[in-house]
Amino acid sequence: MFLGLRELLYSKLRYILVTGIMILIVLLSLFLSGLANGLAYDNASSVANNDVPYYALAKDAQGKVERSLFPESDLAEIKEDKNVKDAAVLGQSMQTLKRADDGKKFSMAIFAITPGSFLEPKVTTGSQMSLTNQDGVILDASLKGDFKVGDVLEDDILNKQMTVIGFAKDQKYSHAPVVYMNMAVWQAINPMLYHQKIPQTSTVAILANNPDNTLKLSNKDLTVISHKDFLGQIPGYSAEQMTLNMMIFFLIVIGGFILTAFFYVMTLQKTGQFGVLKALGTKTSYLVASVVSQVVLISVISIGISIAATAGLSTIMPDAMPFRLTGMTMTLYSVLFFAVAVIGSLLSLIKIAKVDALDAIRGGDQ
């Protein structure tokens, strides 16, 4: 440890440069992780927040909620299933709604629910939905700059009017703000349901008696997907996450290779010095410990500065750029980067262990 610290102080510029490179790599990894999590949350916060373990879709929908339509009356049969604790209908569509006073149009994700069901979000401003006020809707809080409680929305085809009664936090679906409305209103304004004689729904959200077991329904016309699968079928969700996570993975690997290459080259340059130290009786374990201490110290400093910089950047990020980074995620990537750096140093340790004192002094191992 002493030898490693002395060398760090002696060759300050060299080690400052490699520490700076490591800081940038870790910072970029954490930053991309924050963007990946932020995009995922912005894409599916309405679903991620409801803690529903299962969804029933039409069997011919191929696991896609936008393709799924089946009779709303199937809800009663689903509720009677012995494996089901509770269930609620959910109609979903992407539609254009406009502000009644000036006709300004907004692309929104519609979630049609039954007022009072477990799918109804908790409002932060205004009031909850009710069966007596069929035309009341709840909007995602991101629309507060465009709407206020009491404003009137209209659908783009039938000009059906709906009144904003409240706002709920973190309600996004497919990067669009969610509007919660009564199921009957959605069935009236949905173009796909104009000529449907039987009331339809897109899916049924299910709370199971035992969420740990795979849920199967007696209704063979329906298929059940998990919460994870429901998130995965959201357009763009899986592709975004796979792309960004792959970038993060390669950044961590590249960072490990850079640190490995740096210390290996340094070890080659110091082969003669290691040989002299061994000739003087210095144990190999002591030399190994000095290199490991350098790797550990540089990694810890790089990770610490990167975490602090990421936390600072997150406070000045614009609202339009979704960024979400939890302490658990930062810890995971920090431990992963640290492990990669330490494992990468093994190449240098092997070289040190193979140094022969006489050959190193003669220069035959250069």
GROMACS .gro file of C-alpha atoms in nm:
model
  366
    1MET     CA    1   0.000   0.000   0.000
    2PHE     CA    2   0.284   0.238   0.094
    3LEU     CA    3   0.471   0.171  -0.229
    4GLY     CA    4   0.155   0.220  -0.436
    5LEU     CA    5   0.072   0.553  -0.271
    6ARG     CA    6   0.428   0.680  -0.309
    7GLU     CA    7   0.420   0.604  -0.680
    8LEU     CA    8   0.082   0.779  -0.718
    9LEU     CA    9   0.227   1.092  -0.559
   10TYR     CA   10   0.546   1.074  -0.764
   11SER     CA   11   0.374   1.029  -1.102
   12LYS     CA   12   0.078   1.258  -1.030
   13LEU     CA   13   0.007   1.373  -1.387
   14ARG     CA   14   0.006   1.021  -1.528
   15TYR     CA   15  -0.242   0.894  -1.271
   16ILE     CA   16  -0.454   1.208  -1.283
   17LEU     CA   17  -0.503   1.152  -1.656
   18VAL     CA   18  -0.615   0.792  -1.618
   19THR     CA   19  -0.840   0.890  -1.326
   20GLY     CA   20  -0.996   1.159  -1.545
   21ILE     CA   21  -1.066   0.906  -1.819
   22MET     CA   22  -1.227   0.671  -1.567
   23ILE     CA   23  -1.440   0.953  -1.426
   24LEU     CA   24  -1.573   1.037  -1.773
   25ILE     CA   25  -1.653   0.672  -1.849
   26VAL     CA   26  -1.831   0.611  -1.518
   27LEU     CA   27  -2.011   0.945  -1.546
   28LEU     CA   28  -2.131   0.861  -1.896
   29SER     CA   29  -2.242   0.515  -1.780
   30LEU     CA   30  -2.443   0.659  -1.491
   31PHE     CA   31  -2.583   0.936  -1.710
   32LEU     CA   32  -2.699   0.690  -1.975
   33SER     CA   33  -2.846   0.469  -1.703
   34GLY     CA   34  -3.042   0.768  -1.573
   35LEU     CA   35  -3.168   0.843  -1.922
   36ALA     CA   36  -3.260   0.477  -1.979
   37ASN     CA   37  -3.456   0.461  -1.654
   38GLY     CA   38  -3.607   0.802  -1.723
   39LEU     CA   39  -3.722   0.700  -2.070
   40ALA     CA   40  -3.862   0.374  -1.935
   41TYR     CA   41  -4.053   0.557  -1.665
   42ASP     CA   42  -4.174   0.825  -1.907
   43ASN     CA   43  -4.287   0.550  -2.142
   44ALA     CA   44  -4.478   0.345  -1.887
   45SER     CA   45  -4.518   0.523  -1.553
   46SER     CA   46  -4.896   0.479  -1.559
   47VAL     CA   47  -4.852   0.102  -1.574
   48ALA     CA   48  -4.540   0.082  -1.356
   49ASN     CA   49  -4.717   0.259  -1.071
   50ASN     CA   50  -5.035   0.050  -1.050
   51ASP     CA   51  -4.879  -0.273  -0.917
   52VAL     CA   52  -5.114  -0.493  -1.120
   53PRO     CA   53  -4.954  -0.840  -1.159
   54TYR     CA   54  -5.168  -0.970  -1.448
   55TYR     CA   55  -5.370  -0.853  -1.747
   56ALA     CA   56  -5.621  -1.049  -1.953
   57LEU     CA   57  -5.620  -0.983  -2.328
   58ALA     CA   58  -5.812  -1.124  -2.621
   59LYS     CA   59  -5.640  -1.440  -2.741
   60ASP     CA   60  -5.611  -1.315  -3.100
   61ALA     CA   61  -5.440  -0.991  -2.988
   62GLN     CA   62  -5.098  -1.162  -2.982
   63GLY     CA   63  -5.013  -0.997  -2.651
   64LYS     CA   64  -5.072  -0.643  -2.777
   65VAL     CA   65  -5.323  -0.432  -2.587
   66GLU     CA   66  -5.392  -0.205  -2.887
   67ARG     CA   67  -5.517  -0.511  -3.081
   68SER     CA   68  -5.726  -0.649  -2.797
   69LEU     CA   69  -6.104  -0.614  -2.780
   70PHE     CA   70  -6.348  -0.844  -2.602
   71PRO     CA   71  -6.687  -0.809  -2.431
   72GLU     CA   72  -6.684  -0.605  -2.111
   73SER     CA   73  -6.927  -0.862  -1.967
   74ASP     CA   74  -6.636  -1.111  -1.941
   75LEU     CA   75  -6.532  -0.919  -1.630
   76ALA     CA   76  -6.797  -1.095  -1.422
   77GLU     CA   77  -6.669  -1.438  -1.527
   78ILE     CA   78  -6.310  -1.339  -1.452
   79LYS     CA   79  -6.404  -1.219  -1.104
   80GLU     CA   80  -6.565  -1.556  -1.029
   81ASP     CA   81  -6.242  -1.742  -1.104
   82LYS     CA   82  -6.100  -1.901  -0.789
   83ASN     CA   83  -5.751  -1.762  -0.860
   84VAL     CA   84  -5.870  -1.401  -0.893
   85LYS     CA   85  -5.883  -1.169  -0.591
   86ASP     CA   86  -6.020  -0.867  -0.779
   87ALA     CA   87  -6.042  -0.744  -1.139
   88ALA     CA   88  -6.121  -0.421  -1.324
   89VAL     CA   89  -6.177  -0.332  -1.688
   90LEU     CA   90  -5.927  -0.112  -1.870
   91GLY     CA   91  -5.988   0.035  -2.213
   92GLN     CA   92  -5.680   0.172  -2.385
   93SER     CA   93  -5.632   0.373  -2.703
   94MET     CA   94  -5.417   0.652  -2.844
   95GLN     CA   95  -5.635   0.939  -2.959
   96THR     CA   96  -5.632   1.310  -3.030
   97LEU     CA   97  -5.830   1.531  -2.794
   98LYS     CA   98  -5.869   1.905  -2.821
   99ARG     CA   99  -5.920   2.194  -2.584
  100ALA     CA  100  -6.275   2.317  -2.626
  101ASP     CA  101  -6.209   2.690  -2.590
  102ASP     CA  102  -5.950   2.723  -2.869
  103GLY     CA  103  -5.947   2.385  -3.049
  104LYS     CA  104  -5.578   2.315  -2.971
  105LYS     CA  105  -5.512   1.943  -3.021
  106PHE     CA  106  -5.322   1.705  -2.793
  107SER     CA  107  -5.211   1.347  -2.853
  108MET     CA  108  -5.309   1.149  -2.545
  109ALA     CA  109  -5.317   0.794  -2.418
  110ILE     CA  110  -5.668   0.716  -2.299
  111PHE     CA  111  -5.718   0.486  -2.003
  112ALA     CA  112  -6.086   0.402  -1.964
  113ILE     CA  113  -6.174   0.269  -1.619
  114THR     CA  114  -6.463   0.226  -1.380
  115PRO     CA  115  -6.462   0.507  -1.120
  116GLY     CA  116  -6.363   0.375  -0.778
  117SER     CA  117  -6.173   0.072  -0.911
  118PHE     CA  118  -5.814  -0.002  -0.802
  119LEU     CA  119  -5.694   0.134  -1.139
  120GLU     CA  120  -5.803   0.490  -1.061
  121PRO     CA  121  -5.496   0.706  -0.988
  122LYS     CA  122  -5.463   0.916  -0.677
  123VAL     CA  123  -5.513   1.280  -0.772
  124THR     CA  124  -5.272   1.550  -0.654
  125THR     CA  125  -5.499   1.837  -0.759
  126GLY     CA  126  -5.878   1.835  -0.794
  127SER     CA  127  -6.111   1.545  -0.715
  128GLN     CA  128  -6.146   1.174  -0.786
  129MET     CA  129  -6.375   1.030  -1.053
  130SER     CA  130  -6.732   0.940  -0.961
  131LEU     CA  131  -7.018   0.742  -1.108
  132THR     CA  132  -7.244   1.048  -1.088
  133ASN     CA  133  -7.011   1.257  -1.305
  134GLN     CA  134  -6.968   1.042  -1.615
  135ASP     CA  135  -6.785   1.309  -1.814
  136GLY     CA  136  -6.517   1.393  -1.555
  137VAL     CA  137  -6.159   1.310  -1.655
  138ILE     CA  138  -5.823   1.304  -1.476
  139LEU     CA  139  -5.510   1.420  -1.662
  140ASP     CA  140  -5.142   1.358  -1.614
  141ALA     CA  141  -4.979   1.636  -1.414
  142SER     CA  142  -4.751   1.723  -1.708
  143LEU     CA  143  -5.057   1.888  -1.872
  144LYS     CA  144  -5.103   2.141  -1.592
  145GLY     CA  145  -4.947   2.408  -1.809
  146ASP     CA  146  -5.216   2.354  -2.074
  147PHE     CA  147  -5.521   2.273  -1.862
  148LYS     CA  148  -5.672   2.355  -1.527
  149VAL     CA  149  -5.955   2.199  -1.327
  150GLY     CA  150  -6.283   2.291  -1.495
  151ASP     CA  151  -6.146   2.309  -1.850
  152VAL     CA  152  -6.336   2.119  -2.118
  153LEU     CA  153  -6.188   1.857  -2.352
  154GLU     CA  154  -6.346   1.734  -2.674
  155ASP     CA  155  -6.272   1.428  -2.882
  156ASP     CA  156  -6.159   1.501  -3.236
  157ILE     CA  157  -6.445   1.326  -3.417
  158LEU     CA  158  -6.775   1.343  -3.228
  159ASN     CA  159  -6.688   1.654  -3.024
  160LYS     CA  160  -6.794   1.475  -2.709
  161GLN     CA  161  -6.721   1.711  -2.418
  162MET     CA  162  -6.539   1.605  -2.101
  163THR     CA  163  -6.452   1.818  -1.799
  164VAL     CA  164  -6.113   1.810  -1.628
  165ILE     CA  165  -6.174   1.731  -1.261
  166GLY     CA  166  -5.820   1.656  -1.145
  167PHE     CA  167  -5.453   1.581  -1.212
  168ALA     CA  168  -5.243   1.279  -1.115
  169LYS     CA  169  -4.864   1.258  -1.095
  170ASP     CA  170  -4.651   1.034  -1.320
  171GLN     CA  171  -4.916   0.907  -1.559
  172LYS     CA  172  -4.752   0.847  -1.897
  173TYR     CA  173  -4.802   0.574  -2.155
  174SER     CA  174  -4.593   0.539  -2.469
  175HIS     CA  175  -4.444   0.882  -2.391
  176ALA     CA  176  -4.791   1.041  -2.408
  177PRO     CA  177  -4.981   1.193  -2.114
  178VAL     CA  178  -5.264   0.972  -1.991
  179VAL     CA  179  -5.624   1.087  -1.958
  180TYR     CA  180  -5.841   0.871  -1.732
  181MET     CA  181  -6.206   0.865  -1.829
  182ASN     CA  182  -6.521   0.666  -1.768
  183MET     CA  183  -6.543   0.340  -1.964
  184ALA     CA  184  -6.879   0.436  -2.119
  185VAL     CA  185  -6.736   0.765  -2.249
  186TRP     CA  186  -6.438   0.588  -2.407
  187GLN     CA  187  -6.667   0.336  -2.575
  188ALA     CA  188  -6.865   0.629  -2.720
  189ILE     CA  189  -6.566   0.819  -2.866
  190ASN     CA  190  -6.345   0.527  -2.976
  191PRO     CA  191  -6.367   0.496  -3.359
  192MET     CA  192  -6.318   0.119  -3.337
  193LEU     CA  193  -6.629   0.081  -3.123
  194TYR     CA  194  -6.880   0.292  -3.317
  195HIS     CA  195  -7.062  -0.010  -3.456
  196GLN     CA  196  -7.011  -0.248  -3.165
  197LYS     CA  197  -7.345  -0.362  -3.027
  198ILE     CA  198  -7.186  -0.520  -2.718
  199PRO     CA  199  -6.975  -0.296  -2.486
  200GLN     CA  200  -6.608  -0.382  -2.534
  201THR     CA  201  -6.291  -0.343  -2.331
  202SER     CA  202  -5.922  -0.372  -2.421
  203THR     CA  203  -5.806  -0.564  -2.118
  204VAL     CA  204  -5.894  -0.661  -1.764
  205ALA     CA  205  -5.644  -0.586  -1.487
  206ILE     CA  206  -5.630  -0.873  -1.239
  207LEU     CA  207  -5.521  -0.896  -0.876
  208ALA     CA  208  -5.446  -1.261  -0.803
  209ASN     CA  209  -5.490  -1.450  -0.478
  210ASN     CA  210  -5.132  -1.572  -0.520
  211PRO     CA  211  -4.928  -1.334  -0.739
  212ASP     CA  212  -4.626  -1.568  -0.724
  213ASN     CA  213  -4.802  -1.840  -0.923
  214THR     CA  214  -4.883  -1.828  -1.293
  215LEU     CA  215  -5.245  -1.724  -1.337
  216LYS     CA  216  -5.471  -1.919  -1.571
  217LEU     CA  217  -5.830  -1.833  -1.650
  218SER     CA  218  -6.113  -2.070  -1.734
  219ASN     CA  219  -6.215  -1.842  -2.025
  220LYS     CA  220  -6.029  -1.990  -2.323
  221ASP     CA  221  -6.092  -1.681  -2.540
  222LEU     CA  222  -5.862  -1.478  -2.316
  223THR     CA  223  -5.490  -1.499  -2.253
  224VAL     CA  224  -5.312  -1.373  -1.941
  225ILE     CA  225  -4.986  -1.177  -1.951
  226SER     CA  226  -4.772  -1.063  -1.661
  227HIS     CA  227  -4.695  -0.709  -1.554
  228LYS     CA  228  -4.350  -0.739  -1.714
  229ASP     CA  229  -4.496  -0.860  -2.044
  230PHE     CA  230  -4.750  -0.578  -2.041
  231LEU     CA  231  -4.467  -0.328  -2.008
  232GLY     CA  232  -4.276  -0.503  -2.286
  233GLN     CA  233  -4.563  -0.472  -2.534
  234ILE     CA  234  -4.570  -0.091  -2.503
  235PRO     CA  235  -4.440   0.048  -2.837
  236GLY     CA  236  -4.068   0.125  -2.817
  237TYR     CA  237  -4.027   0.022  -2.453
  238SER     CA  238  -3.808  -0.286  -2.501
  239ALA     CA  239  -3.609  -0.139  -2.792
  240GLU     CA  240  -3.518   0.174  -2.595
  241GLN     CA  241  -3.405  -0.026  -2.293
  242MET     CA  242  -3.203  -0.281  -2.490
  243THR     CA  243  -3.021  -0.011  -2.688
  244LEU     CA  244  -2.927   0.204  -2.389
  245ASN     CA  245  -2.838  -0.091  -2.165
  246MET     CA  246  -2.611  -0.229  -2.437
  247MET     CA  247  -2.433   0.107  -2.456
  248ILE     CA  248  -2.388   0.110  -2.079
  249PHE     CA  249  -2.254  -0.246  -2.082
  250PHE     CA  250  -1.993  -0.164  -2.347
  251LEU     CA  251  -1.890   0.152  -2.163
  252ILE     CA  252  -1.819  -0.047  -1.848
  253VAL     CA  253  -1.624  -0.310  -2.044
  254ILE     CA  254  -1.428  -0.039  -2.229
  255GLY     CA  255  -1.349   0.129  -1.899
  256GLY     CA  256  -1.218  -0.199  -1.762
  257PHE     CA  257  -1.000  -0.253  -2.072
  258ILE     CA  258  -0.854   0.098  -2.047
  259LEU     CA  259  -0.761   0.051  -1.684
  260THR     CA  260  -0.622  -0.296  -1.760
  261ALA     CA  261  -0.412  -0.168  -2.051
  262PHE     CA  262  -0.283   0.130  -1.852
  263PHE     CA  263  -0.160  -0.075  -1.558
  264TYR     CA  264  -0.019  -0.350  -1.779
  265VAL     CA  265   0.190  -0.102  -1.977
  266MET     CA  266   0.301   0.055  -1.650
  267THR     CA  267   0.398  -0.290  -1.523
  268LEU     CA  268   0.606  -0.357  -1.836
  269GLN     CA  269   0.783  -0.024  -1.792
  270LYS     CA  270   0.865  -0.108  -1.431
  271THR     CA  271   0.983  -0.466  -1.488
  272GLY     CA  272   1.342  -0.370  -1.405
  273GLN     CA  273   1.234  -0.191  -1.087
  274PHE     CA  274   1.028  -0.490  -0.978
  275GLY     CA  275   1.330  -0.713  -1.045
  276VAL     CA  276   1.555  -0.496  -0.827
  277LEU     CA  277   1.296  -0.495  -0.549
  278LYS     CA  278   1.269  -0.873  -0.567
  279ALA     CA  279   1.650  -0.902  -0.561
  280LEU     CA  280   1.648  -0.693  -0.243
  281GLY     CA  281   1.405  -0.938  -0.085
  282THR     CA  282   1.070  -0.772  -0.150
  283LYS     CA  283   0.795  -1.028  -0.157
  284THR     CA  284   0.580  -1.071  -0.468
  285SER     CA  285   0.270  -1.033  -0.251
  286TYR     CA  286   0.387  -0.687  -0.144
  287LEU     CA  287   0.432  -0.576  -0.507
  288VAL     CA  288   0.096  -0.721  -0.600
  289ALA     CA  289  -0.066  -0.537  -0.309
  290SER     CA  290   0.084  -0.206  -0.425
  291VAL     CA  291  -0.069  -0.240  -0.773
  292VAL     CA  292  -0.405  -0.356  -0.637
  293SER     CA  293  -0.410  -0.058  -0.399
  294GLN     CA  294  -0.356   0.176  -0.692
  295VAL     CA  295  -0.641   0.018  -0.890
  296VAL     CA  296  -0.873   0.027  -0.590
  297LEU     CA  297  -0.790   0.387  -0.504
  298ILE     CA  298  -0.830   0.515  -0.862
  299SER     CA  299  -1.157   0.323  -0.903
  300VAL     CA  300  -1.303   0.452  -0.575
  301ILE     CA  301  -1.207   0.812  -0.651
  302SER     CA  302  -1.344   0.788  -1.007
  303ILE     CA  303  -1.671   0.633  -0.892
  304GLY     CA  304  -1.715   0.883  -0.607
  305ILE     CA  305  -1.657   1.188  -0.826
  306SER     CA  306  -1.881   1.045  -1.100
  307ILE     CA  307  -2.169   0.984  -0.857
  308ALA     CA  308  -2.139   1.337  -0.720
  309ALA     CA  309  -2.128   1.484  -1.072
  310THR     CA  310  -2.429   1.277  -1.182
  311ALA     CA  311  -2.629   1.389  -0.878
  312GLY     CA  312  -2.542   1.751  -0.959
  313LEU     CA  313  -2.638   1.717  -1.324
  314SER     CA  314  -2.972   1.559  -1.235
  315THR     CA  315  -3.075   1.875  -1.050
  316ILE     CA  316  -3.026   2.097  -1.355
  317MET     CA  317  -3.171   1.866  -1.619
  318PRO     CA  318  -3.457   2.021  -1.820
  319ASP     CA  319  -3.803   1.878  -1.762
  320ALA     CA  320  -3.821   1.773  -2.128
  321MET     CA  321  -3.532   1.530  -2.072
  322PRO     CA  322  -3.653   1.234  -1.863
  323PHE     CA  323  -3.388   1.140  -1.609
  324ARG     CA  324  -3.437   0.893  -1.325
  325LEU     CA  325  -3.154   0.735  -1.128
  326THR     CA  326  -3.211   0.553  -0.802
  327GLY     CA  327  -2.954   0.482  -0.532
  328MET     CA  328  -2.982   0.111  -0.603
  329THR     CA  329  -2.898   0.163  -0.971
  330MET     CA  330  -2.597   0.380  -0.888
  331THR     CA  331  -2.475   0.122  -0.638
  332LEU     CA  332  -2.517  -0.160  -0.890
  333TYR     CA  333  -2.317   0.014  -1.165
  334SER     CA  334  -2.054   0.133  -0.918
  335VAL     CA  335  -1.996  -0.220  -0.787
  336LEU     CA  336  -1.994  -0.357  -1.142
  337PHE     CA  337  -1.736  -0.103  -1.260
  338PHE     CA  338  -1.522  -0.163  -0.951
  339ALA     CA  339  -1.531  -0.539  -1.009
  340VAL     CA  340  -1.436  -0.502  -1.376
  341ALA     CA  341  -1.143  -0.276  -1.281
  342VAL     CA  342  -1.010  -0.514  -1.017
  343ILE     CA  343  -1.051  -0.820  -1.243
  344GLY     CA  344  -0.874  -0.633  -1.523
  345SER     CA  345  -0.575  -0.571  -1.297
  346LEU     CA  346  -0.512  -0.947  -1.274
  347LEU     CA  347  -0.312  -0.932  -1.600
  348SER     CA  348  -0.064  -0.698  -1.437
  349LEU     CA  349  -0.049  -0.913  -1.124
  350ILE     CA  350   0.034  -1.221  -1.332
  351LYS     CA  351   0.315  -1.029  -1.501
  352ILE     CA  352   0.454  -0.919  -1.164
  353ALA     CA  353   0.445  -1.274  -1.031
  354LYS     CA  354   0.646  -1.399  -1.334
  355VAL     CA  355   0.918  -1.133  -1.306
  356ASP     CA  356   1.256  -1.294  -1.249
  357ALA     CA  357   1.490  -1.069  -1.055
  358LEU     CA  358   1.807  -1.153  -1.254
  359ASP     CA  359   1.644  -1.137  -1.596
  360ALA     CA  360   1.469  -0.810  -1.512
  361ILE     CA  361   1.794  -0.647  -1.399
  362ARG     CA  362   1.969  -0.761  -1.718
  363GLY     CA  363   1.682  -0.622  -1.927
  364GLY     CA  364   1.607  -0.959  -2.086
  365ASP     CA  365   1.239  -0.934  -1.999
  366GLN     CA  366   1.181  -0.604  -2.171
   0.00000   0.00000   0.00000
